[in-house]
Amino acid sequence: MKHFIADTLHLLLRHIRATLRLPIWIAVSLVQPVIWLTLFGQLFGRVADLPGFGGGSYIAFLTPGVVAMTALFGSAWSGIGIVEDINNGVMDRLLATPVHRGALIAARVLHAALTVAIQTVIVLALGIALGSGLPGGALGFVAVLLPAVLIAAGFSALSNGVALLTRREETLIAVINFFGMPLTFLSASFMSRDLMPGWMQVLSMGNPVNWAVVAAREAMLGRDWTSVWFNSALLAGFTLAACILATLAFRGYRRAG
Amino acid sequence: MDEIVVENLSKTFAGGVTAVDGLSFSVARGEVFGLLGPNGAGKSTTVRILATLTQPTGGRASVASHDVAADPARVRSRLGYIAQASGVDRWATGHENLTLQAQLQRVSPALVGARVRALLDRVSLSEAAPRLVNTYSGGMKRRLDIAMGLVHEPSVLFLDEPTTGLDPETRRALWDDLARLRAERGLTVLLTTHYLEEADQLCDRIAIVDRGRVVATGTPSDLKTGIGGDIVTLELAAAQPYAAATLRALDGVTEVNGEGAKLTLRVADGAHMLPVAISALAQSGISVRTASASRPSLDDVYLHHTGHRFDSTDVAHRAAR
């Protein structure tokens, strides 16, 4: 355990340094959420007037959805770093040391979570600037970070696992494209759950992205704290399972040679 | 006690490609042992199995008395692995790379700073240490690789094609470095190469690998001697009909060819035979103008054991990694 923590911190420092040397990356990854917030916010603004939507401002509704989306897409690319390490021989060099295999995953997961935490703060600030308001207050603001960070950690772990097993950028991109959009649209990111067709409502219950959207929204609105904790607990379980699966992927990596 | 033992090792990849096919050899402590063979012969896969990076599908291997399959953690703490593809992080500085490697190799935190500084100095990278590795030349990257393989003072060092892609000058400098390291630390070194000259220069013993198997093992000179001795070439001051008969009578000369003043001898050991032949001729009143001994090359050895020339070997056998 001592080694696991030390290894994780040493490796995390490597990833943080790399990001700090290229901070433009964080800005570039914010282009998409900005487009969602401004264009979608404008385009679908009147959706909030639909009967059954629940009223309130659409931008206040949309902002936590965009937080979850940013977290999902920001972290799903985490595995690209592993593919790069494999291609550059860095992975083999690391694996020939006694380094804790779990630490190789944990460092990347923590790095993705940290990056997403920063992005979340920026998206929230942007939402507020566009008029979402902050009914949940400072506590709500901070509590939005919890589901955002958890979903980022979970999907970055899955991404790392897929990267280890497939070792190819193309495959990883295909997987992200295949799952990313459906997961987003099978959640309450853009549309109130009550207005979804029945089958979508059912599917969304098992969708981690939806858990994150609901938790973030309830926290931001300062409405249903039980829902915030419950959905965050589900996310924590999902994240832990994803990390364990990703660590197990090293066995497949070693067997394939 | 042998530091590396490989017995009947095999590796067949999921796609059905057999990269290693019943390979065996052993390396004594402090020895520099070379696996010589063309690309695709199974050298890299063998080293990757020994470095615990991939699992064998048959046979067994141990490093520093620990089985690579049963006890990979112990093996990892004893070995330094310098891969064919440089394993340095291009977007970190040389100093950061080496420090991280020391930390992950569990070098005591109190020692890391001093160890890193000493090694950077040792591979002449102190000045470049604060720069991103992306700005380094190929030779500098290779030197950093070597420092990273040594940072935890391993007892066994694996070098997979250490000089591939380096210019001749850098290659020679690296050879000198390796020779010095070995003299200083008494490391056991396993290196793979497809350069005949490199195997000849660096290795105490070599195993010639062909299609995943070892076809011959020995010191470079034993291997060359084993295929039928050396060539001695003599040029006499004047043609002398008795010269050939005189030489043929000597112990260790198997064949004398030539006409006129120029004679070619096949002998067991050229260095030994050269003065013997000259003095035997002198006793018969024949003077020699020039004399030289040459040895069969490793290329001849390779041809002898595999039936094909080293350079022409088909690379279709090449494994996925």
XYZ file of C-alpha atoms in Angstrom:
578
model
C 0.000 0.000 0.000
C 2.850 2.336 0.882
C 4.456 1.603 -2.481
C 1.122 2.047 -4.251
C 0.671 5.564 -2.869
C 4.261 6.611 -3.461
C 4.289 5.205 -7.019
C 0.973 6.913 -7.778
C 2.234 10.299 -6.592
C 5.495 10.042 -8.529
C 3.654 9.103 -11.717
C 0.954 11.724 -11.145
C 3.662 14.361 -10.973
C 4.863 13.231 -14.403
C 1.385 13.714 -15.902
C 0.829 17.058 -14.196
C 4.153 18.350 -15.475
C 3.280 17.296 -19.001
C -0.052 19.132 -18.770
C 1.523 22.254 -17.318
C 3.958 22.299 -20.234
C 0.991 22.300 -22.608
C -1.777 24.171 -20.750
C -3.388 25.107 -24.067
C -4.796 21.587 -24.042
C -7.180 22.402 -21.195
C -8.380 25.456 -23.107
C -8.879 23.503 -26.346
C -10.915 20.867 -24.542
C -13.219 23.650 -23.345
C -14.233 24.685 -26.838
C -16.855 21.963 -27.021
C -18.617 22.751 -23.721
C -18.644 26.431 -24.630
C -20.399 25.566 -27.901
C -22.916 23.366 -26.075
C -23.645 26.029 -23.516
C -23.996 28.967 -25.879
C -25.547 27.332 -28.959
C -27.691 24.710 -27.259
C -28.617 27.157 -24.547
C -29.852 29.599 -27.169
C -31.333 27.071 -29.570
C -33.312 25.067 -27.055
C -33.918 27.862 -24.582
C -37.664 27.543 -24.911
C -37.657 23.836 -24.165
C -37.961 24.870 -20.541
C -41.428 26.223 -21.315
C -42.683 22.755 -22.343
C -45.369 21.383 -20.074
C -43.843 18.732 -17.847
C -40.297 20.138 -18.060
C -40.593 21.592 -14.618
C -40.013 25.217 -15.500
C -36.933 27.236 -14.515
C -34.247 28.506 -16.865
C -32.891 26.142 -19.500
C -29.317 27.350 -19.029
C -29.536 26.455 -15.330
C -30.808 23.051 -16.425
C -28.202 22.621 -19.151
C -25.060 23.686 -17.242
C -24.786 20.546 -15.041
C -25.470 18.446 -18.140
C -22.566 20.089 -19.933
C -20.428 19.575 -16.812
C -21.067 15.823 -17.034
C -20.425 15.787 -20.784
C -17.174 17.672 -20.423
C -16.118 15.234 -17.723
C -17.033 12.262 -19.920
C -15.277 13.438 -23.058
C -12.385 15.015 -21.197
C -11.542 11.757 -19.464
C -12.419 9.234 -22.151
C -9.297 10.270 -24.091
C -7.075 9.452 -21.136
C -6.159 6.100 -22.713
C -4.450 7.866 -25.621
C -1.607 8.601 -23.198
C -1.229 4.881 -22.513
C -1.165 4.059 -26.227
C 1.512 6.708 -26.655
C 3.523 5.239 -23.785
C 3.211 1.780 -25.337
C 4.333 3.037 -28.753
C 7.249 4.990 -27.318
C 8.553 2.104 -25.220
C 7.791 3.993 -22.013
C 5.237 1.397 -20.930
C 7.672 -1.501 -21.216
C 10.312 0.454 -19.381
C 7.841 1.109 -16.569
C 6.561 -2.470 -16.499
C 10.103 -3.822 -16.176
C 10.347 -1.999 -12.831
C 8.631 -3.133 -9.615
C 6.113 -0.274 -9.985
C 2.647 -1.133 -8.640
C 0.431 -1.876 -11.665
C -2.521 -0.212 -9.980
C -0.457 2.965 -9.571
C 0.026 3.211 -13.342
C -3.771 3.403 -13.657
C -4.397 5.439 -10.501
C -1.983 8.190 -11.572
C -3.726 8.642 -14.914
C -7.152 8.471 -13.275
C -6.208 11.113 -10.708
C -4.723 13.268 -13.424
C -7.954 13.067 -15.454
C -9.975 13.862 -12.323
C -7.825 16.905 -11.535
C -8.065 18.200 -15.088
C -11.827 17.739 -15.109
C -12.143 19.508 -11.740
C -10.503 22.576 -13.285
C -12.683 22.329 -16.400
C -15.809 21.969 -14.249
C -15.033 25.177 -12.395
C -14.646 26.969 -15.729
C -17.871 25.515 -17.186
C -19.801 26.442 -14.040
C -18.419 29.962 -14.131
C -19.419 30.224 -17.774
C -22.914 28.915 -17.017
C -23.322 31.492 -14.291
C -22.118 34.213 -16.657
C -24.759 33.071 -19.166
C -27.436 33.403 -16.513
C -27.821 29.962 -14.941
C -27.636 31.451 -11.480
C -26.466 29.340 -8.551
C -29.467 28.356 -6.455
C -27.443 25.769 -4.547
C -24.999 28.407 -3.377
C -21.299 27.833 -2.677
C -21.995 24.370 -1.277
C -23.819 23.450 -4.474
C -20.909 24.750 -6.544
C -18.404 22.610 -4.658
C -20.732 19.591 -4.603
C -20.989 19.602 -8.425
C -17.289 18.763 -8.457
C -17.919 15.408 -6.755
C -19.923 13.667 -9.514
C -17.814 15.398 -12.194
C -14.578 14.086 -10.716
C -16.015 10.616 -10.110
C -17.321 10.168 -13.642
C -14.036 11.464 -15.045
C -12.126 8.955 -12.931
C -14.375 6.079 -13.986
C -14.240 6.755 -17.700
C -10.530 7.484 -17.718
C -9.962 4.101 -16.044
C -12.109 2.349 -18.668
C -10.295 4.224 -21.402
C -6.941 3.108 -19.981
C -8.138 -0.479 -19.815
C -9.287 -0.443 -23.439
C -5.991 1.172 -24.452
C -3.989 -1.573 -22.735
C -5.978 -4.345 -24.364
C -6.167 -2.903 -27.885
C -2.921 -0.848 -27.936
C -4.283 1.169 -30.808
C -5.365 4.756 -31.007
C -7.825 3.993 -33.810
C -9.652 1.396 -31.716
C -9.869 3.728 -28.763
C -11.250 6.539 -30.902
C -13.832 4.158 -32.376
C -14.895 2.980 -28.915
C -15.264 6.554 -27.645
C -17.256 7.612 -30.698
C -19.427 4.531 -30.423
C -20.344 5.027 -26.769
C -19.876 8.731 -26.106
C -22.894 10.242 -27.829
C -25.428 7.504 -26.912
C -24.379 7.735 -23.273
C -24.861 11.496 -23.392
C -28.256 11.376 -25.054
C -29.449 8.532 -22.831
C -29.072 10.909 -19.913
C -30.917 13.973 -18.700
C -28.133 16.243 -20.029
C -30.335 18.154 -22.479
C -33.838 17.021 -21.730
C -35.802 16.484 -18.575
C -36.082 12.795 -17.732
C -39.861 13.126 -17.406
C -40.097 14.074 -21.083
C -38.019 11.133 -22.336
C -39.697 8.158 -24.008
C -40.255 5.290 -21.579
C -37.491 3.022 -22.918
C -34.961 5.862 -22.626
C -35.985 6.490 -19.051
C -35.291 2.837 -18.245
C -31.900 2.804 -19.975
C -30.860 6.062 -18.381
C -31.239 4.502 -14.933
C -28.216 2.290 -15.596
C -26.166 5.012 -17.274
C -23.312 6.422 -15.160
C -23.423 9.621 -17.213
C -27.022 10.101 -16.118
C -26.058 9.521 -12.467
C -23.488 12.287 -12.836
C -25.954 14.632 -14.549
C -28.594 14.106 -11.871
C -26.151 14.491 -8.980
C -24.583 17.610 -10.508
C -27.982 19.150 -11.246
C -29.448 18.539 -7.817
C -26.278 19.899 -6.189
C -26.213 23.003 -8.373
C -29.888 23.681 -7.763
C -29.445 22.840 -4.076
C -32.592 20.773 -4.371
C -32.423 17.090 -3.520
C -29.296 16.319 -1.492
C -30.270 12.684 -0.973
C -30.179 12.257 -4.731
C -26.738 13.943 -4.855
C -25.261 11.491 -2.349
C -27.055 8.452 -3.747
C -25.960 9.062 -7.328
C -22.436 9.937 -6.207
C -22.279 6.655 -4.306
C -23.330 4.791 -7.476
C -20.616 6.664 -9.379
C -18.017 5.804 -6.750
C -18.853 2.117 -7.158
C -18.635 2.431 -10.943
C -15.274 4.202 -10.695
C -13.791 1.629 -8.339
C -14.907 -1.226 -10.579
C -13.471 0.549 -13.632
C -10.097 1.022 -11.881
C -9.935 -2.652 -10.910
C -10.819 -3.763 -14.447
C -8.170 -1.449 -15.901
C -5.526 -2.835 -13.547
C -6.508 -6.372 -14.519
C -5.994 -5.368 -18.150
C -2.236 -5.426 -17.473
C -2.523 -9.217 -17.246
C -4.005 -9.341 -20.717
C -1.269 -6.982 -21.886
C 1.418 -9.250 -20.477
C -0.123 -12.430 -21.839
C -0.377 -10.987 -25.318
C 3.243 -9.870 -25.068
C 26.016 -20.126 -10.206
C 24.436 -19.023 -13.472
C 22.740 -15.636 -13.300
C 20.465 -16.264 -16.277
C 19.138 -19.705 -17.117
C 16.890 -20.304 -20.097
C 15.616 -23.821 -20.715
C 13.648 -24.895 -23.737
C 11.837 -21.558 -23.855
C 9.000 -21.054 -26.344
C 6.636 -18.276 -27.203
C 3.810 -18.582 -29.680
C 1.713 -15.453 -30.116
C -2.063 -15.498 -30.237
C -1.947 -15.141 -34.023
C -0.025 -18.411 -34.284
C 3.412 -16.904 -34.946
C 6.148 -18.787 -33.101
C 8.870 -16.311 -32.195
C 10.840 -18.474 -29.776
C 10.996 -22.195 -30.381
C 12.738 -24.249 -27.694
C 15.546 -21.847 -26.942
C 18.162 -22.662 -24.276
C 21.287 -20.957 -22.935
C 22.778 -19.851 -19.655
C 24.849 -16.875 -18.629
C 27.367 -16.924 -15.769
C 27.571 -14.087 -13.257
C 29.679 -11.217 -14.582
C 29.574 -12.457 -18.140
C 28.619 -10.408 -21.206
C 26.492 -12.709 -23.305
C 25.192 -11.896 -26.746
C 22.221 -13.223 -28.638
C 23.188 -12.824 -32.273
C 20.746 -13.171 -35.086
C 18.942 -11.244 -37.780
C 15.720 -9.347 -37.167
C 12.922 -11.758 -36.452
C 15.102 -14.502 -35.000
C 13.334 -14.253 -31.619
C 15.965 -12.301 -29.689
C 13.762 -9.447 -28.539
C 10.955 -11.764 -27.508
C 13.424 -13.782 -25.438
C 14.638 -10.659 -23.662
C 11.040 -9.483 -23.120
C 10.234 -12.806 -21.468
C 13.305 -12.477 -19.229
C 12.303 -8.901 -18.348
C 8.847 -10.236 -17.277
C 7.109 -8.205 -19.997
C 5.529 -11.170 -21.681
C 4.876 -14.736 -20.635
C 6.442 -17.770 -22.278
C 4.124 -20.417 -23.689
C 6.619 -23.169 -22.897
C 9.842 -23.921 -21.048
C 11.240 -21.936 -18.151
C 13.641 -19.085 -17.440
C 15.198 -17.636 -14.312
C 17.080 -14.437 -13.585
C 19.232 -14.111 -10.439
C 17.760 -17.447 -9.270
C 14.151 -16.230 -9.510
C 11.748 -17.796 -11.963
C 10.420 -15.141 -14.357
C 6.923 -16.628 -14.500
C 6.501 -17.545 -10.814
C 8.247 -14.598 -9.211
C 8.240 -11.617 -11.596
C 8.369 -9.024 -8.801
C 11.735 -10.301 -7.504
C 13.120 -10.501 -11.021
C 12.110 -6.877 -11.736
C 13.973 -5.512 -8.756
C 17.181 -7.206 -9.933
C 17.185 -6.305 -13.593
C 17.868 -3.270 -15.679
C 16.100 -3.331 -19.027
C 17.131 -1.169 -21.923
C 14.734 -1.787 -24.750
C 15.196 -1.557 -28.472
C 12.751 1.352 -28.588
C 14.028 4.052 -26.288
C 11.845 4.095 -23.199
C 12.392 7.728 -22.231
C 9.560 10.190 -21.839
C 10.185 12.828 -24.499
C 8.082 15.452 -22.785
C 10.034 15.356 -19.554
C 13.598 16.508 -18.888
C 16.495 14.104 -18.594
C 16.659 14.798 -14.893
C 12.941 14.137 -14.404
C 13.141 10.897 -16.371
C 16.003 9.559 -14.329
C 14.513 10.683 -11.014
C 11.186 9.004 -11.726
C 12.974 5.823 -12.737
C 14.961 5.847 -9.481
C 11.784 6.367 -7.466
C 9.888 3.584 -9.217
C 12.880 1.300 -8.767
C 12.492 1.956 -5.051
C 15.858 3.627 -4.589
C 15.828 5.008 -1.051
C 14.556 8.631 -1.201
C 17.664 9.828 0.644
C 19.855 8.449 -2.143
C 17.845 9.450 -5.217
C 19.262 12.971 -5.659
C 22.900 11.986 -5.384
C 22.468 8.838 -7.469
C 20.762 10.756 -10.273
C 23.428 13.452 -10.304
C 26.253 10.926 -10.358
C 24.714 8.927 -13.197
C 23.954 12.004 -15.298
C 27.565 12.962 -14.890
C 28.677 9.429 -15.711
C 26.845 9.456 -19.062
C 27.869 13.079 -19.764
C 24.354 14.475 -19.616
C 24.702 16.817 -16.638
C 24.487 19.880 -18.842
C 21.518 18.600 -20.856
C 19.680 17.311 -17.775
C 17.324 20.300 -17.364
C 16.256 20.151 -21.016
C 13.301 18.242 -22.450
C 14.403 14.895 -23.857
C 12.647 15.856 -27.079
C 15.636 18.114 -27.812
C 18.191 15.294 -27.377
C 20.121 13.584 -30.179
C 19.783 9.819 -30.680
C 23.038 9.168 -28.889
C 22.048 11.320 -25.913
C 18.716 9.506 -25.612
C 20.522 6.183 -25.674
C 22.889 7.320 -22.927
C 19.919 8.422 -20.845
C 18.325 5.011 -21.471
C 21.433 3.335 -20.149
C 21.542 5.569 -17.081
C 17.900 4.685 -16.438
C 18.668 0.991 -16.674
C 21.433 1.349 -14.099
C 19.877 3.725 -11.582
C 18.966 1.013 -9.073
C 22.315 -0.776 -9.428
C 20.849 -3.959 -10.903
C 22.778 -7.211 -10.959
C 21.636 -8.095 -14.465
C 21.371 -5.760 -17.423
C 19.375 -6.530 -20.558
C 20.303 -4.545 -23.631
C 18.057 -5.090 -26.603
C 19.781 -3.876 -29.780
C 21.572 -1.111 -27.894
C 23.170 0.534 -30.915
C 20.545 0.124 -33.631
C 19.968 3.424 -35.362
C 23.101 5.083 -33.987
C 25.841 6.481 -36.180
C 29.166 4.573 -36.133
C 30.903 7.119 -33.926
C 28.190 7.065 -31.280
C 28.088 3.296 -31.489
C 31.780 3.046 -30.749
C 31.456 5.465 -27.826
C 28.646 3.330 -26.443
C 30.767 0.198 -26.744
C 33.485 1.899 -24.731
C 30.907 2.924 -22.137
C 29.578 -0.607 -21.832
C 33.050 -2.084 -21.525
C 33.882 0.404 -18.773
C 30.636 -0.200 -16.900
C 31.184 -3.849 -16.958
C 34.718 -3.524 -15.639
C 33.541 -1.180 -12.883
C 30.517 -3.073 -11.675
C 30.904 -6.707 -12.634
C 27.436 -6.665 -14.142
C 25.959 -9.637 -15.892
C 24.903 -8.399 -19.309
C 22.650 -10.004 -21.867
C 22.620 -8.127 -25.133
C 20.966 -8.800 -28.432
C 22.373 -7.550 -31.674
C 22.234 -8.084 -35.364
C 25.661 -6.523 -35.838
C 28.324 -9.193 -36.150
C 31.018 -6.713 -35.248
C 29.212 -5.709 -32.080
C 28.876 -9.292 -30.876
C 32.529 -9.840 -31.639
C 33.696 -6.730 -29.785
C 31.527 -6.792 -26.697
C 30.643 -10.340 -25.803
C 32.470 -12.977 -23.791
C 30.188 -15.584 -25.292
C 27.487 -15.527 -27.897
C 24.601 -17.695 -28.911
C 23.663 -17.664 -32.565
C 19.897 -17.592 -32.834
C 18.073 -18.696 -35.940
C 14.299 -19.045 -36.196
C 13.729 -19.034 -32.464
C 16.440 -21.577 -31.616
C 20.059 -21.457 -30.533
C 22.150 -23.094 -33.241
C 25.604 -22.527 -31.711
C 27.065 -21.172 -28.470
C 30.608 -20.242 -27.534
C 33.160 -17.484 -27.330
C 33.450 -15.595 -30.606
C 36.896 -17.023 -31.198
C 35.851 -20.579 -30.317
C 33.000 -20.340 -32.750
C 35.305 -19.148 -35.491
C 37.946 -21.732 -34.685
C 35.258 -24.388 -34.585
C 34.442 -24.055 -38.242
C 37.882 -24.991 -39.497
C 40.588 -22.619 -38.395
C 42.321 -19.526 -39.683
C 43.946 -18.408 -42.879
C 47.667 -17.511 -42.988
C 48.932 -15.758 -46.077
C 52.659 -15.634 -46.827
C 54.531 -13.825 -49.572
C 58.037 -15.093 -50.138
C 61.009 -13.046 -51.334
C 61.204 -15.386 -54.327
C 59.312 -18.425 -55.562
C 60.679 -21.508 -53.823
C 59.475 -25.015 -54.739
C 60.367 -26.548 -51.340
C 58.428 -23.991 -49.330
C 55.024 -25.675 -49.638
C 56.386 -29.054 -48.559
C 58.157 -27.486 -45.591
C 54.955 -25.839 -44.434
C 52.821 -28.928 -45.016
C 55.058 -30.858 -42.619
C 54.255 -28.497 -39.742
C 51.904 -29.554 -36.980
C 48.598 -27.641 -37.172
C 48.685 -26.865 -40.883
C 45.818 -28.592 -42.639
C 46.165 -27.253 -46.136
C 48.655 -25.289 -48.247
C 47.596 -23.670 -51.473
C 49.189 -21.226 -53.833
C 51.644 -20.826 -56.612
C 54.879 -18.971 -57.048
C 55.809 -16.698 -54.159
C 52.344 -16.411 -52.641
C 51.056 -19.168 -50.341
C 47.804 -19.566 -48.441
C 47.606 -21.864 -45.406
C 44.629 -23.151 -43.526
C 45.661 -23.562 -39.926
C 44.014 -24.229 -36.558
C 45.278 -21.039 -34.936
C 46.696 -18.286 -37.097
C 48.290 -16.221 -34.354
C 50.219 -19.224 -33.131
C 51.130 -20.497 -36.577
C 52.408 -17.286 -38.097
C 55.799 -17.130 -36.279
C 56.180 -20.916 -36.427
C 55.784 -20.907 -40.203
C 58.165 -17.988 -40.671
C 60.911 -19.535 -38.548
C 60.476 -22.949 -40.215
C 60.977 -21.299 -43.597
C 63.953 -19.313 -42.291
C 65.617 -22.535 -41.136
C 65.325 -23.812 -44.711
C 66.857 -20.603 -46.000
C 63.634 -19.134 -47.338
C 62.907 -15.544 -46.449
C 59.403 -14.125 -46.129
C 58.506 -10.656 -47.384
C 55.016 -10.275 -45.908
C 52.878 -12.434 -43.651
C 49.366 -12.117 -42.283
C 46.856 -14.205 -40.397
C 43.136 -13.739 -40.708
C 40.248 -15.449 -38.985
C 36.960 -16.625 -40.341
C 34.333 -13.969 -39.649
C 31.202 -14.525 -37.594
C 29.447 -14.341 -40.920
C 31.285 -17.550 -41.893
C 30.233 -19.052 -38.561
C 26.636 -18.052 -39.158
C 26.709 -19.542 -42.637
C 28.216 -22.747 -41.302
C 25.485 -23.264 -38.674
C 22.386 -22.041 -40.451
C 23.145 -22.770 -44.058
C 22.404 -19.204 -45.088
C 24.253 -15.908 -45.093
C 23.540 -13.548 -42.204
C 22.436 -10.601 -44.312
C 20.162 -12.548 -46.606
C 18.081 -14.101 -43.849
C 14.390 -13.945 -44.505
C 12.627 -11.656 -42.080
C 9.171 -13.128 -42.687
C 9.627 -14.948 -39.403
C 9.503 -11.646 -37.563
C 7.137 -11.736 -34.618
C 4.534 -9.105 -33.845
C 6.827 -7.601 -31.207
